[in-house]
Coordinates of C-alpha atoms in Angstrom, one line a residue:
Chain A
V1 CA 83.1 12.5 -259.0
S2 CA 81.1 11.1 -261.9
S3 CA 79.3 7.8 -261.7
N4 CA 81.9 5.0 -261.9
G5 CA 84.5 7.7 -262.5
N6 CA 87.8 6.0 -261.5
T7 CA 90.4 8.5 -262.4
A8 CA 94.0 8.4 -261.3
A9 CA 93.3 11.3 -258.9
S10 CA 90.5 9.5 -257.2
R11 CA 90.9 6.8 -254.6
Y12 CA 87.2 6.3 -254.5
T13 CA 84.7 4.8 -256.8
E14 CA 81.0 5.4 -256.8
V15 CA 79.0 2.2 -256.8
E16 CA 75.2 1.9 -257.2
V17 CA 73.8 0.1 -254.2
G18 CA 70.1 0.2 -254.9
R19 CA 67.0 2.3 -255.7
I20 CA 65.6 4.8 -253.3
D21 CA 62.3 3.0 -253.1
E22 CA 64.1 -0.1 -251.8
I23 CA 64.9 1.5 -248.4
A24 CA 62.0 3.1 -246.6
P25 CA 62.6 6.0 -244.1
G26 CA 64.0 4.3 -241.0
G27 CA 65.1 1.3 -243.0
R28 CA 68.5 0.1 -244.1
K29 CA 70.1 -2.2 -246.6
L30 CA 73.3 -4.2 -246.1
V31 CA 75.6 -4.2 -249.1
H32 CA 78.7 -6.5 -249.4
F33 CA 82.0 -5.6 -251.0
G34 CA 84.2 -8.5 -250.7
D35 CA 84.9 -9.0 -247.0
I36 CA 83.4 -5.7 -246.1
A37 CA 79.7 -5.0 -245.5
I38 CA 78.3 -1.5 -245.6
G39 CA 74.9 -0.5 -244.2
V40 CA 73.0 2.1 -246.2
F41 CA 70.3 3.9 -244.2
N42 CA 67.4 6.1 -245.0
I43 CA 67.1 8.8 -242.4
D44 CA 63.9 10.8 -243.2
G45 CA 64.6 10.7 -247.0
D46 CA 68.4 11.2 -246.8
F47 CA 70.8 8.3 -247.3
Y48 CA 73.9 7.5 -245.2
A49 CA 76.4 4.7 -245.3
I50 CA 78.6 3.2 -242.6
E51 CA 80.6 0.0 -242.3
N52 CA 79.0 -3.0 -240.5
T53 CA 81.9 -3.5 -238.1
C54 CA 81.8 -1.8 -234.7
P55 CA 85.2 -0.2 -233.8
H56 CA 84.7 -1.4 -230.2
Q57 CA 84.6 -5.2 -230.3
G58 CA 83.8 -5.9 -233.9
G59 CA 80.1 -6.4 -233.6
P60 CA 77.7 -6.1 -236.5
L61 CA 77.0 -2.4 -236.0
C62 CA 74.5 -2.0 -238.9
E63 CA 72.2 -4.6 -237.3
G64 CA 71.5 -2.3 -234.4
D65 CA 68.4 -0.3 -233.9
L66 CA 68.0 3.4 -234.5
F67 CA 67.3 5.9 -231.7
R68 CA 66.8 9.6 -231.2
H69 CA 69.8 11.3 -229.8
L70 CA 69.2 11.4 -226.0
D71 CA 71.0 14.4 -224.5
A72 CA 70.9 16.5 -221.4
E73 CA 71.9 20.1 -220.4
V74 CA 72.4 22.0 -217.2
T75 CA 69.6 24.5 -216.8
E76 CA 69.9 28.1 -215.4
D77 CA 68.7 26.9 -212.0
K78 CA 71.4 24.2 -212.1
R79 CA 69.2 21.3 -212.6
I80 CA 69.6 18.7 -215.3
R81 CA 67.1 18.6 -218.2
K82 CA 67.1 15.5 -220.5
F83 CA 65.9 16.0 -224.0
F84 CA 66.1 14.5 -227.5
R85 CA 68.6 16.4 -229.5
S86 CA 67.4 15.0 -232.8
E87 CA 64.0 14.8 -234.3
H88 CA 64.8 11.8 -236.3
H89 CA 66.1 8.4 -235.3
D90 CA 69.6 9.0 -236.5
I91 CA 71.7 7.3 -233.8
I92 CA 72.5 3.6 -234.2
A93 CA 73.4 1.4 -231.2
C94 CA 75.6 -1.6 -231.8
P95 CA 73.6 -4.7 -230.9
W96 CA 76.6 -6.2 -229.0
H97 CA 77.2 -3.6 -226.3
G98 CA 75.1 -0.6 -227.1
Y99 CA 77.8 1.8 -228.2
E100 CA 76.1 4.7 -230.0
F101 CA 77.1 6.3 -233.3
D102 CA 75.7 9.2 -235.2
I103 CA 74.7 7.7 -238.6
K104 CA 75.3 11.0 -240.4
T105 CA 78.9 11.6 -239.2
G106 CA 80.0 8.2 -237.9
R107 CA 80.9 9.9 -234.6
C108 CA 80.9 7.6 -231.6
L109 CA 78.9 9.4 -229.0
V110 CA 81.0 8.2 -226.0
N111 CA 84.5 8.4 -227.4
P112 CA 85.7 9.8 -230.7
I113 CA 88.5 7.3 -230.9
Y114 CA 85.9 4.7 -231.7
S115 CA 84.3 6.8 -234.5
T116 CA 83.7 5.1 -237.8
Q117 CA 84.2 6.8 -241.2
P118 CA 81.0 7.2 -243.1
Y119 CA 81.0 6.6 -246.8
P120 CA 79.7 9.5 -249.0
T121 CA 76.4 8.8 -250.7
R122 CA 74.6 10.5 -253.6
V123 CA 71.2 10.0 -255.2
E124 CA 70.7 10.4 -258.9
A125 CA 67.7 9.4 -261.0
G126 CA 66.3 7.3 -258.2
A127 CA 69.5 5.3 -257.7
I128 CA 71.7 5.4 -254.5
Y129 CA 75.4 5.6 -255.0
V130 CA 78.0 5.0 -252.3
S131 CA 81.7 6.1 -252.7
V132 CA 83.9 3.2 -251.7
P133 CA 87.7 2.9 -251.8
N134 CA 88.8 1.6 -255.2
A135 CA 90.0 -1.6 -253.7
L136 CA 86.5 -2.5 -252.6
A137 CA 84.7 -1.6 -255.8
P138 CA 83.7 -4.3 -258.1
A139 CA 85.9 -4.4 -261.2
S140 CA 84.5 -2.1 -263.8
T141 CA 83.5 -3.7 -267.1
Chain B
L1 CA 87.2 -9.2 -241.2
L2 CA 89.1 -10.1 -238.1
E3 CA 90.4 -13.6 -237.9
R4 CA 88.4 -15.1 -235.1
P5 CA 90.5 -16.0 -232.1
S6 CA 88.8 -19.4 -231.8
A7 CA 90.8 -20.5 -234.8
K8 CA 94.2 -19.9 -233.1
Y9 CA 93.7 -20.5 -229.4
D10 CA 92.3 -22.9 -226.9
I11 CA 89.7 -20.7 -225.2
V12 CA 88.4 -21.1 -221.7
D13 CA 85.6 -18.8 -220.5
V14 CA 85.8 -18.7 -216.7
D15 CA 82.6 -16.8 -216.2
A16 CA 79.4 -17.3 -218.2
H17 CA 76.1 -17.1 -216.4
Y18 CA 73.6 -19.9 -216.0
L19 CA 70.2 -18.5 -214.9
E20 CA 69.3 -21.1 -212.4
N21 CA 65.5 -21.4 -212.3
V22 CA 64.7 -21.2 -208.6
R23 CA 61.4 -22.8 -209.2
D24 CA 63.1 -25.9 -210.6
F25 CA 65.3 -26.0 -207.6
A26 CA 62.6 -27.4 -205.5
E27 CA 62.9 -30.8 -207.2
Y28 CA 66.6 -31.0 -206.2
L29 CA 66.0 -30.4 -202.5
E30 CA 65.6 -33.0 -199.9
E31 CA 62.4 -33.1 -197.8
P32 CA 61.0 -31.3 -196.1
D33 CA 62.7 -28.4 -198.0
R34 CA 61.4 -29.8 -201.3
T35 CA 57.8 -29.3 -200.2
T36 CA 58.5 -26.0 -198.6
F37 CA 60.2 -24.5 -201.7
R38 CA 57.7 -26.0 -204.1
N39 CA 55.0 -24.2 -202.3
W40 CA 57.0 -21.0 -201.8
S41 CA 54.5 -18.1 -201.9
G42 CA 57.0 -15.3 -202.4
E43 CA 58.5 -14.6 -205.9
Y44 CA 62.1 -15.3 -205.0
H45 CA 63.9 -17.8 -202.9
L46 CA 66.9 -15.5 -202.5
P47 CA 67.3 -11.7 -202.0
V48 CA 67.1 -9.9 -205.4
P49 CA 69.7 -7.2 -206.1
S50 CA 68.2 -3.8 -206.7
G51 CA 70.3 -3.6 -209.8
V52 CA 67.7 -5.8 -211.6
Y53 CA 65.2 -3.0 -211.4
N54 CA 67.2 -1.0 -213.8
D55 CA 67.2 -1.5 -217.5
T56 CA 70.5 -3.2 -218.0
H57 CA 70.1 -3.4 -221.8
L58 CA 69.7 0.3 -222.3
G59 CA 66.2 0.7 -223.7
G60 CA 66.8 -1.8 -226.5
R61 CA 70.2 -0.6 -227.5
I62 CA 71.9 -3.9 -226.6
K63 CA 70.1 -6.6 -228.7
R64 CA 72.5 -9.5 -229.2
T65 CA 72.1 -11.2 -225.9
A66 CA 68.3 -11.2 -226.4
E67 CA 68.6 -12.5 -229.9
K68 CA 70.7 -15.4 -228.7
M69 CA 68.8 -16.1 -225.5
G70 CA 65.2 -15.2 -226.2
A71 CA 63.7 -12.6 -223.9
N72 CA 65.8 -13.6 -221.0
F73 CA 68.8 -11.4 -220.3
G74 CA 69.7 -12.8 -216.9
G75 CA 71.6 -15.9 -218.0
I76 CA 71.7 -19.1 -220.0
T77 CA 68.4 -20.9 -219.2
A78 CA 68.7 -24.1 -221.1
P79 CA 71.5 -26.7 -221.7
E80 CA 71.2 -26.2 -225.5
H81 CA 72.0 -22.5 -225.0
V82 CA 75.4 -23.5 -223.4
K83 CA 76.4 -25.2 -226.7
E84 CA 75.2 -22.3 -228.8
T85 CA 77.2 -19.9 -226.6
M86 CA 80.4 -21.9 -226.9
E87 CA 80.0 -22.2 -230.6
W88 CA 79.3 -18.5 -231.3
L89 CA 82.1 -17.2 -229.0
G90 CA 84.4 -20.0 -230.1
I91 CA 84.9 -21.3 -226.6
D92 CA 86.4 -24.7 -225.9
A93 CA 85.6 -24.9 -222.2
I94 CA 83.2 -22.9 -220.1
V95 CA 82.6 -22.3 -216.4
L96 CA 78.9 -21.8 -215.6
I97 CA 78.4 -19.3 -212.8
P98 CA 75.0 -19.0 -211.3
T99 CA 73.0 -15.8 -211.4
Y100 CA 70.4 -15.5 -208.6
M101 CA 72.9 -17.1 -206.2
L102 CA 75.2 -14.2 -206.6
T103 CA 73.2 -12.6 -203.8
L104 CA 73.4 -15.6 -201.6
G105 CA 75.7 -13.7 -199.2
V106 CA 72.8 -11.3 -198.3
L107 CA 70.7 -14.2 -197.0
S108 CA 70.7 -14.6 -193.3
D109 CA 68.7 -17.8 -193.2
R110 CA 71.5 -20.4 -192.7
D111 CA 69.5 -23.5 -193.4
R112 CA 68.0 -22.1 -196.6
A113 CA 71.5 -21.2 -197.8
V114 CA 72.8 -24.7 -197.1
A115 CA 69.8 -26.3 -198.8
I116 CA 70.1 -24.1 -201.9
C117 CA 73.8 -24.7 -202.3
K118 CA 73.4 -28.4 -202.3
A119 CA 70.4 -28.4 -204.6
F120 CA 72.4 -26.2 -207.0
V121 CA 75.1 -28.9 -207.4
D122 CA 72.5 -31.6 -208.1
Y123 CA 70.7 -29.2 -210.5
M124 CA 73.8 -28.5 -212.5
L125 CA 74.9 -32.2 -212.5
D126 CA 71.5 -33.1 -214.0
G127 CA 72.2 -32.5 -217.6
R128 CA 73.3 -28.9 -217.3
S129 CA 77.1 -29.6 -217.2
D130 CA 79.3 -32.1 -219.1
A131 CA 83.0 -32.5 -218.4
E132 CA 83.5 -34.3 -221.7
K133 CA 82.1 -31.3 -223.6
G134 CA 84.0 -28.8 -221.5
I135 CA 81.0 -27.6 -219.5
Y136 CA 81.9 -27.0 -215.8
F137 CA 80.5 -25.3 -212.8
P138 CA 81.8 -24.4 -209.2
I139 CA 80.4 -25.7 -206.0
V140 CA 78.8 -22.6 -204.4
V141 CA 79.4 -22.8 -200.7
P142 CA 77.1 -21.5 -198.0
L143 CA 79.3 -19.0 -196.2
Q144 CA 76.6 -18.9 -193.6
D145 CA 77.7 -22.4 -192.5
P146 CA 81.3 -23.1 -193.2
E147 CA 81.2 -26.6 -191.8
A148 CA 78.3 -27.5 -194.1
G149 CA 80.2 -25.9 -197.0
A150 CA 83.2 -28.2 -196.3
K151 CA 80.9 -31.2 -196.2
L152 CA 79.4 -30.1 -199.5
I153 CA 82.9 -29.9 -201.1
D154 CA 83.8 -33.3 -199.7
E155 CA 80.6 -34.8 -201.1
Y156 CA 80.9 -33.5 -204.6
A157 CA 84.6 -32.5 -205.3
D158 CA 85.3 -35.7 -207.2
R159 CA 82.6 -35.1 -209.8
P160 CA 84.4 -34.2 -213.1
E161 CA 82.0 -31.4 -213.8
V162 CA 83.1 -29.6 -210.7
C163 CA 86.0 -27.3 -211.5
A164 CA 86.2 -25.0 -208.4
V165 CA 84.6 -23.8 -205.2
M166 CA 82.8 -20.5 -205.3
A167 CA 82.4 -17.9 -202.6
N168 CA 80.5 -14.8 -203.5
A169 CA 81.9 -11.3 -203.1
G170 CA 78.6 -9.8 -202.2
T171 CA 78.2 -8.2 -198.8
F172 CA 78.6 -11.4 -196.7
Q173 CA 80.2 -10.7 -193.4
P174 CA 82.9 -11.1 -192.2
P175 CA 84.9 -10.8 -195.5
L176 CA 86.6 -13.9 -196.9
G177 CA 89.9 -13.6 -195.1
S178 CA 88.2 -14.6 -191.8
V179 CA 89.3 -17.7 -190.0
T180 CA 85.6 -18.5 -189.8
Y181 CA 85.9 -19.9 -193.3
N182 CA 88.8 -22.2 -192.5
P183 CA 86.7 -25.4 -193.1
I184 CA 85.9 -24.3 -196.6
Y185 CA 89.4 -23.4 -197.5
E186 CA 90.8 -26.6 -196.0
A187 CA 88.4 -28.7 -198.0
A188 CA 89.2 -26.7 -201.2
Q189 CA 92.9 -27.1 -200.7
R190 CA 92.5 -30.8 -199.9
H191 CA 90.7 -31.4 -203.1
G192 CA 92.9 -29.2 -205.2
L193 CA 90.1 -26.8 -206.1
P194 CA 90.6 -23.0 -206.5
V195 CA 88.1 -20.6 -204.9
I196 CA 86.2 -18.4 -207.3
C197 CA 85.1 -15.1 -205.9
H198 CA 82.6 -13.4 -208.2
A199 CA 81.7 -9.8 -207.8
G200 CA 78.2 -9.2 -206.5
N201 CA 76.0 -6.6 -208.0
L202 CA 73.8 -5.8 -205.1
G203 CA 72.6 -2.4 -206.2
P204 CA 72.4 1.0 -204.7
D205 CA 69.5 0.1 -202.4
F206 CA 71.5 -2.7 -200.8
S207 CA 74.9 -1.2 -200.3
Q208 CA 75.4 1.4 -197.6
F209 CA 78.3 2.9 -199.5
Q210 CA 76.2 3.5 -202.6
R211 CA 72.8 4.5 -201.2
G212 CA 71.4 7.4 -203.1
F213 CA 73.2 6.8 -206.5
Q214 CA 70.8 7.8 -209.2
S215 CA 71.7 5.4 -212.0
F216 CA 72.7 1.9 -212.8
L217 CA 75.9 3.3 -214.3
E218 CA 77.0 4.9 -211.1
N219 CA 76.1 1.8 -209.1
H220 CA 77.6 -0.8 -211.4
A221 CA 80.8 1.1 -212.1
L222 CA 81.7 1.0 -208.4
D223 CA 79.8 -1.9 -206.9
L224 CA 81.4 -4.6 -209.1
V225 CA 85.0 -3.5 -208.2
F226 CA 84.5 -2.4 -204.7
C227 CA 83.3 -5.8 -203.5
N228 CA 86.3 -7.6 -204.9
E229 CA 88.7 -4.9 -203.4
V230 CA 87.2 -5.8 -200.0
Q231 CA 87.7 -9.5 -200.5
V232 CA 91.3 -9.2 -202.0
T233 CA 92.3 -7.0 -199.0
S234 CA 90.8 -9.4 -196.6
V235 CA 92.2 -12.7 -197.9
I236 CA 95.7 -11.3 -198.2
L237 CA 96.0 -9.2 -195.1
E238 CA 94.3 -11.8 -192.8
G239 CA 96.8 -14.4 -194.0
V240 CA 94.7 -17.0 -195.9
F241 CA 97.7 -18.0 -197.9
E242 CA 99.9 -18.5 -194.8
R243 CA 97.1 -20.8 -193.5
Y244 CA 96.6 -22.6 -196.8
P245 CA 99.7 -22.2 -198.9
N246 CA 98.4 -24.2 -201.9
L247 CA 95.1 -22.3 -202.2
Q248 CA 94.4 -20.2 -205.3
F249 CA 91.7 -17.5 -205.7
I250 CA 90.1 -16.3 -208.9
F251 CA 88.4 -12.9 -208.7
Q252 CA 85.8 -12.3 -211.3
E253 CA 84.1 -9.4 -213.0
S254 CA 86.0 -6.4 -211.8
G255 CA 88.1 -5.8 -214.9
V256 CA 91.9 -5.4 -214.5
A257 CA 92.7 -1.8 -213.9
Y258 CA 92.0 -1.9 -210.2
I259 CA 94.6 -4.6 -209.5
P260 CA 97.9 -2.6 -209.5
A261 CA 96.3 0.3 -207.6
L262 CA 95.2 -2.1 -204.9
M263 CA 98.5 -3.9 -204.8
H264 CA 100.4 -0.7 -204.2
R265 CA 97.8 0.5 -201.7
L266 CA 98.2 -2.7 -199.7
D267 CA 102.0 -2.7 -199.8
T268 CA 102.3 0.9 -198.7
E269 CA 99.9 0.5 -195.8
Y270 CA 101.5 -2.8 -194.8
M271 CA 105.0 -1.3 -194.7
R272 CA 103.7 1.3 -192.3
R273 CA 101.7 -1.0 -190.1
R274 CA 103.4 -4.5 -190.3
T275 CA 102.4 -5.2 -186.7
D276 CA 98.7 -5.2 -187.7
A277 CA 99.4 -8.3 -190.0
P278 CA 102.4 -10.0 -188.5
V279 CA 101.4 -13.4 -190.0
L280 CA 102.5 -12.1 -193.5
K281 CA 106.0 -13.1 -194.5
R282 CA 106.1 -11.1 -197.7
L283 CA 104.6 -8.0 -199.2
P284 CA 100.8 -8.2 -199.9
S285 CA 101.5 -7.8 -203.6
D286 CA 103.8 -10.9 -203.5
Y287 CA 100.7 -12.9 -202.4
V288 CA 98.7 -11.4 -205.3
R289 CA 101.4 -12.6 -207.7
E290 CA 101.4 -16.1 -206.3
H291 CA 97.9 -16.9 -205.3
L292 CA 95.4 -14.6 -207.1
Y293 CA 94.0 -14.8 -210.6
F294 CA 91.8 -12.2 -212.2
A295 CA 89.1 -12.7 -214.8
T296 CA 89.6 -9.9 -217.4
Q297 CA 86.0 -9.0 -218.0
P298 CA 84.9 -6.2 -218.3
F299 CA 88.2 -5.4 -219.8
E300 CA 88.9 -1.7 -219.8
T301 CA 89.0 -1.0 -223.5
S302 CA 89.5 2.7 -222.8
L303 CA 93.2 1.9 -222.0
K304 CA 95.7 2.9 -224.5
P305 CA 97.8 -0.1 -225.5
K306 CA 101.0 1.3 -223.9
H307 CA 99.2 1.9 -220.6
A308 CA 97.6 -1.6 -220.7
E309 CA 101.1 -3.0 -221.3
Y310 CA 102.4 -1.3 -218.2
L311 CA 99.4 -2.3 -216.2
F312 CA 99.7 -6.0 -217.2
D313 CA 103.4 -5.8 -216.2
M314 CA 102.5 -4.3 -212.8
L315 CA 100.0 -7.0 -211.8
G316 CA 102.4 -9.8 -212.7
G317 CA 101.9 -10.2 -216.4
P318 CA 99.7 -12.7 -218.4
D319 CA 100.2 -15.4 -215.8
R320 CA 97.7 -13.8 -213.5
L321 CA 94.8 -13.2 -215.9
M322 CA 92.0 -15.4 -217.3
Y323 CA 89.6 -14.5 -220.1
A324 CA 85.9 -14.3 -219.2
S325 CA 82.9 -13.5 -221.3
D326 CA 80.2 -12.8 -218.6
W327 CA 77.8 -13.9 -221.4
P328 CA 75.0 -13.1 -221.7
H329 CA 75.1 -10.1 -219.4
W330 CA 75.0 -6.6 -220.9
D331 CA 78.8 -5.9 -220.4
W332 CA 80.0 -9.2 -221.9
D333 CA 83.4 -9.4 -223.6
H334 CA 84.4 -11.2 -226.8
P335 CA 87.7 -13.1 -226.8
D336 CA 88.9 -10.4 -229.3
V337 CA 89.5 -8.0 -226.4
I338 CA 92.5 -10.2 -225.5
S339 CA 93.6 -11.7 -228.8
E340 CA 93.8 -8.2 -230.3
L341 CA 96.1 -6.7 -227.7
P342 CA 99.1 -5.6 -229.7
F343 CA 101.7 -5.9 -226.9
L344 CA 101.0 -9.5 -225.9
T345 CA 103.1 -12.4 -227.2
E346 CA 101.2 -15.4 -228.7
D347 CA 102.2 -17.3 -225.6
G348 CA 100.8 -14.6 -223.4
K349 CA 97.5 -14.5 -225.3
Q350 CA 97.1 -18.3 -225.0
K351 CA 97.8 -18.1 -221.2
I352 CA 95.1 -15.5 -220.7
L353 CA 92.6 -17.0 -223.2
G354 CA 92.8 -20.5 -221.7
G355 CA 96.2 -21.7 -220.4
N356 CA 95.9 -20.3 -216.9
A357 CA 92.4 -21.6 -216.5
R358 CA 93.4 -25.1 -217.6
K359 CA 96.2 -25.0 -215.1
I360 CA 94.3 -23.7 -212.1
L361 CA 90.7 -24.9 -212.5
R362 CA 90.2 -28.6 -212.6
M363 CA 89.3 -29.5 -216.1
H364 CA 89.4 -32.8 -217.9
S365 CA 88.2 -31.9 -221.3
P366 CA 90.7 -31.9 -224.2
V367 CA 92.5 -28.7 -225.2
A368 CA 91.4 -27.5 -228.7
A369 CA 93.0 -29.8 -231.2
E370 CA 94.4 -27.1 -233.4
V371 CA 96.5 -25.5 -230.6
A372 CA 97.4 -28.7 -228.6
R373 CA 101.1 -29.0 -228.5

């Protein structure tokens, strides 16, 4: 998909949402498209975008804090060992009820039916682009 | 964006938590209790549930209640927070349930229980409630002394801010069906007030059945439904509603999924052992459908809509349910959890969100203008 490429075959439009130096690692920027807000996150230099509405009770998901993925496994001697699955803080917790989502995939950690669809991102020449449905994209000039 | 339910419905929240400051309580006690409590050397005037030693807010994952309430997660601590809460949740009338006093049933000291219950009423009447603005609270009765509880109801029942009587579901013994509590029920029925029974989170260190649980999750998942199952069983099978046929109970903070399971359990056992409860004239579930109401929080959002629809039908439909937020506790519910249910009619949604509460609790404040018919 080319920048602002809006062909008949594509239902998505790439929209520039900011410069990479605007969002520090661990930071985020909220971008509004009409009634929809999308959070763009810098996870250790890579950019990810998810919608700012929690699928659980509609809370402002992108206002949540980021955490490392706390996980656990059953060890060979049948004990339980807790560990951090991720090196980076790539799990967002909704500030309303604490439901957790993987920023990179949108997967809700407790129940996949609550997962949110991430928006593809791309960086080119220092600019961050997010692919949004055509209906949400600002009218091209 | 979702259309906020406050725009369409008259919303009554039957369970939001005021964090009564037990230090402030001293000023509302009569002497010599005032001096005694003012100089109290211990940290708490009431037993503290072991649940509070856990991190209810998940290591910073739940932030919203702290943002709205400052650092205090336990409850609403100031009158201005009540107004903010009502505005942000879009609530037209609110019932303020105490927080520390949820453990009142654990207290053995009868005189202290009586003194605290009376002081709580004066404390709430002193600028912390306002019937004109839809801010109500229940008279919490000392189960330790039912005669004193009845006296307290008689003394304060006429205050417009009082909407109900409250008996805690925590481990007080005997359970609420006992004839021991007749004076309380008689007074409640006489004044036309329902009895609120709020689940008590006593924690794994308090409850014999849960001792040894390793997490707050384990404890809370069971504790807050088990205690109400005990009380529903007791009030129905011991014939409270044959003794007081106009009395209504509102059970809070156990969700809704347990209700049909318990109704069928009680019916089946009763049909095999009717002679254990000869005072009953109908099936236990018939009493549930006529005398019991249930606050929906924490609503089981894991239910598929088709299953939730059956479940509502099994427990008697929207007539039996009342929306509650439990704000500002960690497992609070937004009114969306009811207004977004696809199988409910508009009338059914309005009943759950506010209509049933307006009918059963004693409320004087006006119904939201937009939905007043």
